[in-house]
Short mmCIF file of C-alpha atoms in Angstrom, two decimals:
data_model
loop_
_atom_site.label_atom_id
_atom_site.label_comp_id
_atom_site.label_asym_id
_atom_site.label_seq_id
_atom_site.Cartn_x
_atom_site.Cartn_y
_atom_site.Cartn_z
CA UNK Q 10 16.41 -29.52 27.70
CA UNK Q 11 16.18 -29.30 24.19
CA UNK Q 12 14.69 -32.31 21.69
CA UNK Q 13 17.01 -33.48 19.11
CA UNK Q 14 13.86 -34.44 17.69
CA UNK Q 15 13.12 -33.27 13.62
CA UNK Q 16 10.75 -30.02 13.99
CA UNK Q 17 8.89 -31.17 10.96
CA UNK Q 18 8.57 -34.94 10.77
CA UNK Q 19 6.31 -36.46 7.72
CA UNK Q 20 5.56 -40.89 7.15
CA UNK Q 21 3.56 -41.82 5.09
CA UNK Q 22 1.20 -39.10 4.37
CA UNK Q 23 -1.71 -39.13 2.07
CA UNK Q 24 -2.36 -35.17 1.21
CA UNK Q 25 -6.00 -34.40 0.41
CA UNK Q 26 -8.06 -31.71 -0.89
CA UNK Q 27 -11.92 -32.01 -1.18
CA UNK Q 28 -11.99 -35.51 -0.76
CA UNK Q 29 -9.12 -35.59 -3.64
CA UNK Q 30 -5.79 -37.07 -3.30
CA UNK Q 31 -3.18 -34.80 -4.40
CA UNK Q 32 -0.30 -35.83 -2.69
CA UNK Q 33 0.45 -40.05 -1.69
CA UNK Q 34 2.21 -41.27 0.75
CA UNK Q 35 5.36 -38.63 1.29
CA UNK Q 36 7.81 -38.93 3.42
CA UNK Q 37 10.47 -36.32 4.59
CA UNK Q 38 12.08 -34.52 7.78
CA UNK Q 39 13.43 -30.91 8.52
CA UNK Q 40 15.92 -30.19 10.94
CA UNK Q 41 16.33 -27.84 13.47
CA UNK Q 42 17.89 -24.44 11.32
CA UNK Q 43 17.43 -26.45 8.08
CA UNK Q 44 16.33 -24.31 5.37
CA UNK Q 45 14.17 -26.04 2.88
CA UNK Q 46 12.45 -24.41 -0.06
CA UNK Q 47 9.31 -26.00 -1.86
CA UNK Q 48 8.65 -25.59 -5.49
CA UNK Q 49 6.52 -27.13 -7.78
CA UNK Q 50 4.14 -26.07 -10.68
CA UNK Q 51 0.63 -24.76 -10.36
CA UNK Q 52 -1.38 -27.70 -8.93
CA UNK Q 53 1.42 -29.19 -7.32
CA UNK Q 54 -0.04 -30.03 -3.94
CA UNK Q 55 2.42 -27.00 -2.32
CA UNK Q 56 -0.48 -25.31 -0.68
CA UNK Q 57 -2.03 -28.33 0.51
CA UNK Q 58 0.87 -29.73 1.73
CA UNK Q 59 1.73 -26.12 3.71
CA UNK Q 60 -1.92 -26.47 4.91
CA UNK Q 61 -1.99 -30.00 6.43
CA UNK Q 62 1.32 -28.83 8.44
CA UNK Q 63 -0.57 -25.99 10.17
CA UNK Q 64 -3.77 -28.03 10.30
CA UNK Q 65 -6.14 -26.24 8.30
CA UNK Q 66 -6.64 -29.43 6.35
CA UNK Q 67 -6.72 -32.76 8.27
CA UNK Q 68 -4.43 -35.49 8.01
CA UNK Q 69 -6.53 -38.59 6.86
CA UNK Q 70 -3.57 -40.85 6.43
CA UNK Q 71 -0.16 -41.08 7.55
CA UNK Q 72 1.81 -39.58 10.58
CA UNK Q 73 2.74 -35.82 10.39
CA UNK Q 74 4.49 -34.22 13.69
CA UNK Q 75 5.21 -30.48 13.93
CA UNK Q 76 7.26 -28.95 16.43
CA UNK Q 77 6.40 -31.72 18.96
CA UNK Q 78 2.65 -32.13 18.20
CA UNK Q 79 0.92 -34.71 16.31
CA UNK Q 80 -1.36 -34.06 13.53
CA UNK Q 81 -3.27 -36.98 12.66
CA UNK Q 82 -6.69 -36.68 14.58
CA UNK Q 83 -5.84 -33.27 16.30
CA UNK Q 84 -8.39 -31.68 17.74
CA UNK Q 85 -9.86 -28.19 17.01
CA UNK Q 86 -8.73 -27.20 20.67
CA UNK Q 87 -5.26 -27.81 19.96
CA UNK Q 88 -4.51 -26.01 16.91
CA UNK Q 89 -4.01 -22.80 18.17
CA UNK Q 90 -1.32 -24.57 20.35
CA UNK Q 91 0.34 -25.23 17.66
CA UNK Q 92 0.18 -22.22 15.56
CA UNK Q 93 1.70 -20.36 18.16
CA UNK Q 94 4.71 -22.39 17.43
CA UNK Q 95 4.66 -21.58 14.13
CA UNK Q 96 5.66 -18.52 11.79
CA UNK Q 97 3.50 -18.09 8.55
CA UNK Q 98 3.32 -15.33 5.97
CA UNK Q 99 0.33 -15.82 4.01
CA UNK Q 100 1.12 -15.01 -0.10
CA UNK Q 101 -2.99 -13.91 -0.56
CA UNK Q 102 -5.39 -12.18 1.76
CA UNK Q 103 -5.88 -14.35 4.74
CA UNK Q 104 -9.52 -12.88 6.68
CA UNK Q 105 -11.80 -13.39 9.67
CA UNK Q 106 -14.21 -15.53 7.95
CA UNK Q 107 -17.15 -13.82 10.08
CA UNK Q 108 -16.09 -10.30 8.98
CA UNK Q 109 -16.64 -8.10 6.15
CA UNK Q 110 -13.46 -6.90 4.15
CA UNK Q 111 -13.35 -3.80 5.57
CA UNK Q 112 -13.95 -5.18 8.90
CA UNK Q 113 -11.11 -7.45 8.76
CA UNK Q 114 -8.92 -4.43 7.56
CA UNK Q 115 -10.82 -2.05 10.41
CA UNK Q 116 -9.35 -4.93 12.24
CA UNK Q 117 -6.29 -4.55 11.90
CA UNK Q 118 -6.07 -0.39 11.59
CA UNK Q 119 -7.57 -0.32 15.36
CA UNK Q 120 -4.67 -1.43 16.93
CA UNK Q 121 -2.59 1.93 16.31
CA UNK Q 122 -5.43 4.01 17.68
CA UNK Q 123 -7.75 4.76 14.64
CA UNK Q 124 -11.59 4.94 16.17
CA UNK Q 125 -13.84 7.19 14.19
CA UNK Q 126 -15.57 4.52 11.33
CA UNK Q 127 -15.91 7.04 8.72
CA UNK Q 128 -12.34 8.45 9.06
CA UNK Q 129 -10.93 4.72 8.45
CA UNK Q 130 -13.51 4.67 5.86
CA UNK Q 131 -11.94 7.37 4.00
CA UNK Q 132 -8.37 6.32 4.90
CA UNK Q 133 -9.38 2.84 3.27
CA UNK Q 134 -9.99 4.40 0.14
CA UNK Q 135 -6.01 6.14 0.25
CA UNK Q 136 -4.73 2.99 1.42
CA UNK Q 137 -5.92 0.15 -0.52
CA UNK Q 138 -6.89 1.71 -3.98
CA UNK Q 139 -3.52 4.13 -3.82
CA UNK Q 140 -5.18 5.61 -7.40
CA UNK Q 141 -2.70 8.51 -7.08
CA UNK Q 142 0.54 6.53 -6.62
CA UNK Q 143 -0.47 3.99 -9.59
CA UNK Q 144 -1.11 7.03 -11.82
CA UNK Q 145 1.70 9.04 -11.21
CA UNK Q 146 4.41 6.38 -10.95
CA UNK Q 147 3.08 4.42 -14.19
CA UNK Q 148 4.00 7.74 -16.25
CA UNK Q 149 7.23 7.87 -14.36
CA UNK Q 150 7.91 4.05 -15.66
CA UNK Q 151 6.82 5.17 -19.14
CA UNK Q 152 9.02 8.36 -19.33
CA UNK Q 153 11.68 6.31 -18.07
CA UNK Q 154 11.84 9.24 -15.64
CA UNK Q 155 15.42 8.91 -13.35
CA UNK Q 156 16.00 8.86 -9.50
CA UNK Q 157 17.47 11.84 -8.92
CA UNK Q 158 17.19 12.61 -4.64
CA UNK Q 159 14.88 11.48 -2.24
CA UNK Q 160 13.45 12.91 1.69
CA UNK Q 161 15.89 11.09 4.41
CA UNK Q 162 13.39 9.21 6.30
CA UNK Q 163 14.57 9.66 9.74
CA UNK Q 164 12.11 13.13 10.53
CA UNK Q 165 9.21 11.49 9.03
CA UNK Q 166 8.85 7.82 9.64
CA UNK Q 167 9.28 4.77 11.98
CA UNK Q 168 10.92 1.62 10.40
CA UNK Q 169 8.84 -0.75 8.83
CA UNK Q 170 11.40 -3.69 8.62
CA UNK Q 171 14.54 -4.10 10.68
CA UNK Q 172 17.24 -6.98 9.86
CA UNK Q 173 19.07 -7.91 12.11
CA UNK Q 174 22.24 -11.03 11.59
CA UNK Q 175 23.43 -13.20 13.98
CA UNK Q 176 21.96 -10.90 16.44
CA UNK Q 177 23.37 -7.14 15.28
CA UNK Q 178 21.20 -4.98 13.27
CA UNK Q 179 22.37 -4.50 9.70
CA UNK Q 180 19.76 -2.50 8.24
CA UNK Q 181 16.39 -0.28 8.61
CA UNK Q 182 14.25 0.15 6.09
CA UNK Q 183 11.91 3.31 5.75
CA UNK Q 184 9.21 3.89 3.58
CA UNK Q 185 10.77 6.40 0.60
CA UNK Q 186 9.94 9.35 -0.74
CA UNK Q 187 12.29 9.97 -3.81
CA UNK Q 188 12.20 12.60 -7.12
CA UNK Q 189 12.42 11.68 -10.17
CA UNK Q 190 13.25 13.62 -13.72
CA UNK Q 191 13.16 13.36 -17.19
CA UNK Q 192 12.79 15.91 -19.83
CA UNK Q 193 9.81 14.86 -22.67
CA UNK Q 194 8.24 17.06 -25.50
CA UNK Q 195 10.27 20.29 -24.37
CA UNK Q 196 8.69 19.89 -20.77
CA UNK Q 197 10.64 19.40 -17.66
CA UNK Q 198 8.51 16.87 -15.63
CA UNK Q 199 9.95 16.39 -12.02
CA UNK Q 200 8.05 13.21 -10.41
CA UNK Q 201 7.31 12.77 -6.44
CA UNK Q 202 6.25 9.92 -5.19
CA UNK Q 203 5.91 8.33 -1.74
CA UNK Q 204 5.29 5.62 -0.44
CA UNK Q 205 3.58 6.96 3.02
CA UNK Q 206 2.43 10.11 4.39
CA UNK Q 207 3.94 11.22 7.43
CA UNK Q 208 1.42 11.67 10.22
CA UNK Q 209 1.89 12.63 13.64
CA UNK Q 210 1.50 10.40 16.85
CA UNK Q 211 -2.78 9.75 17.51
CA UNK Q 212 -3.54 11.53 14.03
CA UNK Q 213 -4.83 9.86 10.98
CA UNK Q 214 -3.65 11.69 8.11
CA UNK Q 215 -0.66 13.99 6.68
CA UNK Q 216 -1.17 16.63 8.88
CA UNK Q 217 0.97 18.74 11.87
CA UNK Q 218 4.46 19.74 11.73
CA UNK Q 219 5.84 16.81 10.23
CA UNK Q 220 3.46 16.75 7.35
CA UNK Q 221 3.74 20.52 6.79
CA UNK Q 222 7.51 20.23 6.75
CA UNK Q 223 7.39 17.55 3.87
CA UNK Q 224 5.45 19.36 2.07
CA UNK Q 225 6.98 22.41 2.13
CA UNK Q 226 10.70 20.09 1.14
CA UNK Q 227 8.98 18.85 -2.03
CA UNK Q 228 8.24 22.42 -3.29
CA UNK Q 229 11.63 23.44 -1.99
CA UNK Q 230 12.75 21.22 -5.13
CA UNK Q 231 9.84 22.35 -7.26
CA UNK Q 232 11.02 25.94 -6.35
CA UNK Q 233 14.90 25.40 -6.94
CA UNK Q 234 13.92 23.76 -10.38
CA UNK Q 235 11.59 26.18 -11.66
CA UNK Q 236 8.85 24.61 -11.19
CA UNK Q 237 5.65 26.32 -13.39
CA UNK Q 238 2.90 23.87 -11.96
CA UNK Q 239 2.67 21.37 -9.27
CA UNK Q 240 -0.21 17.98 -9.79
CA UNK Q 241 -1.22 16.07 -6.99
CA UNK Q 242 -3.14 13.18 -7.34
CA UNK Q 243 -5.55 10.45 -5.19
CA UNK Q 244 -8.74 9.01 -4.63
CA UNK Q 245 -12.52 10.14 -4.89
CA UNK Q 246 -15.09 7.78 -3.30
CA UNK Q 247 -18.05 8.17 -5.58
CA UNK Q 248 -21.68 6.93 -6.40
CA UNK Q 249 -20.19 5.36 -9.40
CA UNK Q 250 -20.16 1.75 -11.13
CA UNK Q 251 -17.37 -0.54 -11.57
CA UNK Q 252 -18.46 -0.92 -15.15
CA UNK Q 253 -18.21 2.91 -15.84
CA UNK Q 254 -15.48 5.06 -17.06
CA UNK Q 255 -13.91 6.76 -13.69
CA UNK Q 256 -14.21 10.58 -13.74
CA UNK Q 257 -11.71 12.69 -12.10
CA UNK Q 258 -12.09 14.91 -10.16
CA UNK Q 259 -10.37 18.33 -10.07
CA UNK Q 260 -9.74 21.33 -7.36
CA UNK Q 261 -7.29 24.01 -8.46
CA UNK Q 262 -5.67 26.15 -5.76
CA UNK Q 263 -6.80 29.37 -8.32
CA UNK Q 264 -9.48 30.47 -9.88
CA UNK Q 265 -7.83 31.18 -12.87
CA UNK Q 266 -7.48 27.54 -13.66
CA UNK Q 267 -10.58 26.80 -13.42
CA UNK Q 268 -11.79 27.60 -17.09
CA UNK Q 269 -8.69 25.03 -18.15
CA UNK Q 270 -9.98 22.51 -16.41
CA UNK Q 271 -13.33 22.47 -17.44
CA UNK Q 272 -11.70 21.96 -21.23
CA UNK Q 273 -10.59 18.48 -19.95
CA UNK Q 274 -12.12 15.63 -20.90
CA UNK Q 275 -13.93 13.24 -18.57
CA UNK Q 276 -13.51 15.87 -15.97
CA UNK Q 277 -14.91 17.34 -13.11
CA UNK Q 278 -14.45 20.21 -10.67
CA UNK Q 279 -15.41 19.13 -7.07
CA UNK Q 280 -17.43 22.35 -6.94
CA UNK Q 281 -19.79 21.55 -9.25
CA UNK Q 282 -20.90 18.13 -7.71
CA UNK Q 283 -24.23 17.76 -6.97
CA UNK Q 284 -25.14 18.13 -3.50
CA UNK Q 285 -21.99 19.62 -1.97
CA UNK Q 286 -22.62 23.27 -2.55
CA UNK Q 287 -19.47 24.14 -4.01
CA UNK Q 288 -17.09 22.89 -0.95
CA UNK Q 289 -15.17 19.84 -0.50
CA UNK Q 290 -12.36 18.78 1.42
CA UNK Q 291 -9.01 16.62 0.14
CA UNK Q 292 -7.47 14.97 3.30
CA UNK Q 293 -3.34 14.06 3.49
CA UNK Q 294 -0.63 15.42 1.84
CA UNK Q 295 -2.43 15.97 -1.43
CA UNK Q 296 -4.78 18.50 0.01
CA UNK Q 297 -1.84 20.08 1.90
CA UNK Q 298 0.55 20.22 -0.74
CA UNK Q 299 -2.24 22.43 -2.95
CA UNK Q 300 -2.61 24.72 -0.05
CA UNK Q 301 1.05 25.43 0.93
CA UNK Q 302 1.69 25.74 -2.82
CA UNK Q 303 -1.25 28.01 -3.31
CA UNK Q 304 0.73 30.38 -0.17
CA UNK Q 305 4.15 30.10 -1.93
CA UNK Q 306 3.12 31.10 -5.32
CA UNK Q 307 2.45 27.81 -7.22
CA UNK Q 308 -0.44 27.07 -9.63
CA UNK Q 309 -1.19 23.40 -8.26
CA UNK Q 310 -4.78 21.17 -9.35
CA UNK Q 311 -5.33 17.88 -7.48
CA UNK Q 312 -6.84 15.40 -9.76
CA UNK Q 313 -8.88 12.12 -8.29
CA UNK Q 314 -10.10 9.32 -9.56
CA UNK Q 315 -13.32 7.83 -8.40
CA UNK Q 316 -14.19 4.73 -6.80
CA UNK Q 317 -17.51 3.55 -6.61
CA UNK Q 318 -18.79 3.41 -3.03
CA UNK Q 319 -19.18 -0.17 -2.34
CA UNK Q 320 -15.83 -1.13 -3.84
CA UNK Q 321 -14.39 0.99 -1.26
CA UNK Q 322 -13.31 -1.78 1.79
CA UNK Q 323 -12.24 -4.05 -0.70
CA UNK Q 324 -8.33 -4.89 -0.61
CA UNK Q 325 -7.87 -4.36 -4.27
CA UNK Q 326 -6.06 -1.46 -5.95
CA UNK Q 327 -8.40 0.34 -8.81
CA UNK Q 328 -5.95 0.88 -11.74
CA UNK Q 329 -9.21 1.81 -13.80
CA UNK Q 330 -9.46 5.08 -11.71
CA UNK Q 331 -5.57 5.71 -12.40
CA UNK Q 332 -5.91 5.44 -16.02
CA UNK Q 333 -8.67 8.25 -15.94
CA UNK Q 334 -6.65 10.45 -13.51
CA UNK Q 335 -3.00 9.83 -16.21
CA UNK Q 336 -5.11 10.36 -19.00
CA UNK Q 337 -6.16 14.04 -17.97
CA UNK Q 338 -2.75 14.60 -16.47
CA UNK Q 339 -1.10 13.57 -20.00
CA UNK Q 340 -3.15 15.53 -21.59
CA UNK Q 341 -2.75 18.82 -19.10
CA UNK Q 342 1.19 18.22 -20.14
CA UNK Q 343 0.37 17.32 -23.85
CA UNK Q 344 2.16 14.27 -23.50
CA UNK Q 345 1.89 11.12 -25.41
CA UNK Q 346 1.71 8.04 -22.94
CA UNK Q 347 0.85 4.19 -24.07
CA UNK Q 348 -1.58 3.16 -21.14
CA UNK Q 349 -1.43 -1.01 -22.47
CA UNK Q 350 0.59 -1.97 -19.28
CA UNK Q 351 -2.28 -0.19 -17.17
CA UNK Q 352 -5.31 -1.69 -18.78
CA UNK Q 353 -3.67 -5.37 -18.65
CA UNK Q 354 -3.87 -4.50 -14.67
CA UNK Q 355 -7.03 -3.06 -14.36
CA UNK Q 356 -8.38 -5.88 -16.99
CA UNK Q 357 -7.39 -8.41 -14.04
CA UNK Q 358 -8.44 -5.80 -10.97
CA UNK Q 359 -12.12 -5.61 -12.94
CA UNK Q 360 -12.05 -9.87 -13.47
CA UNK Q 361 -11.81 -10.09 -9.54
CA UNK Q 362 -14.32 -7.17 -8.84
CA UNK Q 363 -16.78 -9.23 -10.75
CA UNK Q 364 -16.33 -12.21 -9.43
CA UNK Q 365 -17.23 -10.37 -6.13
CA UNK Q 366 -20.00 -8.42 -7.38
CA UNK Q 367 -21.46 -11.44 -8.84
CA UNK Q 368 -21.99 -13.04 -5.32
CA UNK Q 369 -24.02 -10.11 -4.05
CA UNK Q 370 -27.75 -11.09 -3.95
CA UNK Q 371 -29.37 -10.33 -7.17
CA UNK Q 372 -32.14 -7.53 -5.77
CA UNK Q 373 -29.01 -5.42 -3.77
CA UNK Q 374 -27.31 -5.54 -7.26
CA UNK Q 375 -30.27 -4.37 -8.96
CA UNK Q 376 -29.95 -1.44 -7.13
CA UNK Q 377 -25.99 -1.13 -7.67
CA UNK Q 378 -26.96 -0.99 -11.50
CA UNK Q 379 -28.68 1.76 -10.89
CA UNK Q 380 -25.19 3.91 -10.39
CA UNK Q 381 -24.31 3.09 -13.90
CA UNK Q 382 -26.86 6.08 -14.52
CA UNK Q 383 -25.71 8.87 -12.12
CA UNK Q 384 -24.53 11.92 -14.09
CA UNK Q 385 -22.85 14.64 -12.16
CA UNK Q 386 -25.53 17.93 -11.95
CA UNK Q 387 -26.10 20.98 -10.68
CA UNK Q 388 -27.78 20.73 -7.76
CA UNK Q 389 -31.00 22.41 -8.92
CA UNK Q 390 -31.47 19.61 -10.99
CA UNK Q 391 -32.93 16.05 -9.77
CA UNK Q 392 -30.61 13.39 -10.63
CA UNK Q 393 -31.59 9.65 -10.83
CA UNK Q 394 -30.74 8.36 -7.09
CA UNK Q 395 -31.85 10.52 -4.13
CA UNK Q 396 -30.21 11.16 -0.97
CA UNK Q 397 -32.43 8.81 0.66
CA UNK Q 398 -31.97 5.91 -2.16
CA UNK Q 399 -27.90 6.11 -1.72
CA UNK Q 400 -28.66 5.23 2.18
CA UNK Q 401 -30.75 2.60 1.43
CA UNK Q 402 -28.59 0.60 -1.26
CA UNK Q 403 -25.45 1.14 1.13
CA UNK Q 404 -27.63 -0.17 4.11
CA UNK Q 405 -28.33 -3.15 1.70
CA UNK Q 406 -24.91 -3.59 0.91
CA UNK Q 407 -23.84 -3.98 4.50
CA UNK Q 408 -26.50 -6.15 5.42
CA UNK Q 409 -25.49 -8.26 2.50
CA UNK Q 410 -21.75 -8.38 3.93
CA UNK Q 411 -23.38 -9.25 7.87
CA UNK Q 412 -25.02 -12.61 6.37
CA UNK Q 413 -22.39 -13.20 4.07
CA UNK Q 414 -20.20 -13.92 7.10
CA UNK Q 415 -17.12 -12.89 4.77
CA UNK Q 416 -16.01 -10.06 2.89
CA UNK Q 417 -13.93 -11.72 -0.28
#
């Protein structure tokens, strides 16, 4: 049988934080299908109170009874119980408090299959720090660019929220991949941007027939428009500093570009960084889009902006690296942008990168200072960290993380 019981039932409660009282003796009951909302200014006690009902802060005083179990004096054992009963979507990062960042996030990116730890590594990097998609669809906002057609999901991707009413389903919802125009300083700029790659079932990145058939559907449109040049644009992880300017990174699909490119500012081309020998590789749809534009006649240069190596697990976004990367693409299309709205984010991005690299011990962050002095060489000449140094302060860096116990 059912209970007609309340499923949240609160007498009396003292609410306490650190010893503190925030909230005193409350009082209140929510009903089976009730819909309550809980607002209050910063400081409130709304947290708090949220907590003590799943019992990840103890009830000192009062009576408190969720779905059926009592919280006053609950023990450890019986939580989980309880949370099963419960649905809660967390508004911050919510980790495995005996994980590193990245583990929590390799976590979570095993369960669809990924296995290989440097693959996720890289795949980190175009998840989290999405440099590419901040760049390009910041200029979009700033050219007022308009929505003009978009891929039809249904080839490419699975649903990543269904609703469903009073048990029919009203609506999927697809990740999108739309186009976008506007016409600034005599140029015709047509804008791309999705929100996922399309990969195909087991692989990791953009890459099979369903990747291959996007990309060839976005230069459909560049083709059918004209289209002189094509940009792509991501991430480069990088023996690089938080506190230092971002370079990007550039790989034409000609030759004949490459003499432009080294005219950029703040610029480099892949080829010429020290201790790859002229090769690289781009994974996803960025790398695949150069090539299939490079067989259908297109002049196309990827441009990436780097990350420095240790930031790469965190679960941040690194607007600093998309400022760099819309900065040379503004000034490949001799376009004027205002880049305020992007440094007010990455102002707030660096404030919270601090505070993280301020926790790491003090002799593995001597070492991390040491990357504010790389400089991008041939690779005849010696630069200031070695092969053998880069292992080391990354080996340092995760045995930091292992004691730690927690990655944020």
């Amino acid at each position: 049988m059912f209970s007609n019981e309340p499923v949240v039932k609160v007498t009396d409660a003292v609410i306490s934080q650190e010893g503190r009282s925030v909230l005193d003796k409350i009082s209140f009951e929510i009903e089976k299908g009730e819909l309550v909302f809980l607002v209050g200014r910063t400081g409130s006690g709304k947290s708090s109170l949220l907590k003590t009902l799943y019992a990840d802060i103890p009830l000192r005083l009062g009576e408190i009874t969720v779905a059926g179990s009592e919280l006053y004096g609950i023990k450890k054992s019986k939580v989980p119980a309880l949370r099963r009963k419960l649905g809660i979507i967390f508004q911050d990062f919510q980790l495995f408090y005996d994980r590193t960042v990245a583990e929590n996030i390799f976590f979570v990116m095993k369960a669809p299959g990924w296995k290989e730890r440097s693959l996720m590594k890289t795949r980190l990097a175009e998840l989290l720090m999405r440099v590419g998609i901040i760049a390009v669809d910041t200029l979009r906002g700033i050219l007022e660019a308009e929505e003009f057609g978009e891929i039809e999901p249904w080839d490419f991707f699975y649903p990543k929220r269904v609703l469903i009413r009073k048990g029919v389903l009203e609506y999927l919802e697809f990740p999108s991949s739309k186009f976008y125009f506007k016409r600034t300083g005599g140029k015709d700029i047509i804008f791309f941007i999705g929100e996922e790659q399309p990969t195909e079932v087991g692989r990791m990145y953009a890459e099979g027939r369903k990747a291959f058939h996007m990309a060839n559907l976005v230069l459909d449109v560049a083709e059918k428009f004209k289209c002189r040049r094509v940009y792509t644009s991501g991430a480069a992880v990088a023996l690089t500093h938080h506190t230092i300017k971002p370079r990007v990174w550039a790989v034409p699909n000609s030759e004949s570009l490459i003499p432009e490119i080294r005219g950029y500012g703040n610029t480099v081309l892949m080829s010429d960084i020290e201790g790859r020998g002229g090769h690289g590789n781009i994974t996803g749809l960025n790398g695949l889009l150069l090539g299939v534009a490079k067989k259908r006649g297109f002049e196309a240069i990827c441009l990436m902006g780097e990350i420095p190596v240790y930031l790469q697990g965190l679960p941040l976004s690194y607007p600093k690296a998309s400022k760099s990367v819309l900065e040379v693409l503004s000034h490949s299309l001799k376009i004027e942008v205002n880049l305020d709205k992007l440094d007010e984010l990455d102002q707030e991005v660096q404030r919270r990168i601090e505070e993280f690299y301020q926790q790491i011990p003090l002799e593995i962050r001597g070492q991390l200072d040491r990357l504010k002095h790389v400089a991008y060489a041939q690779p005849a000449e010696p630069g200031p960290i070695t092969e053998e140094e880069e292992k080391r302060i990354m080996e340092d860096v995760e045995k930091f993380f292992q004691k730690r116990g927690g990655g944020g």
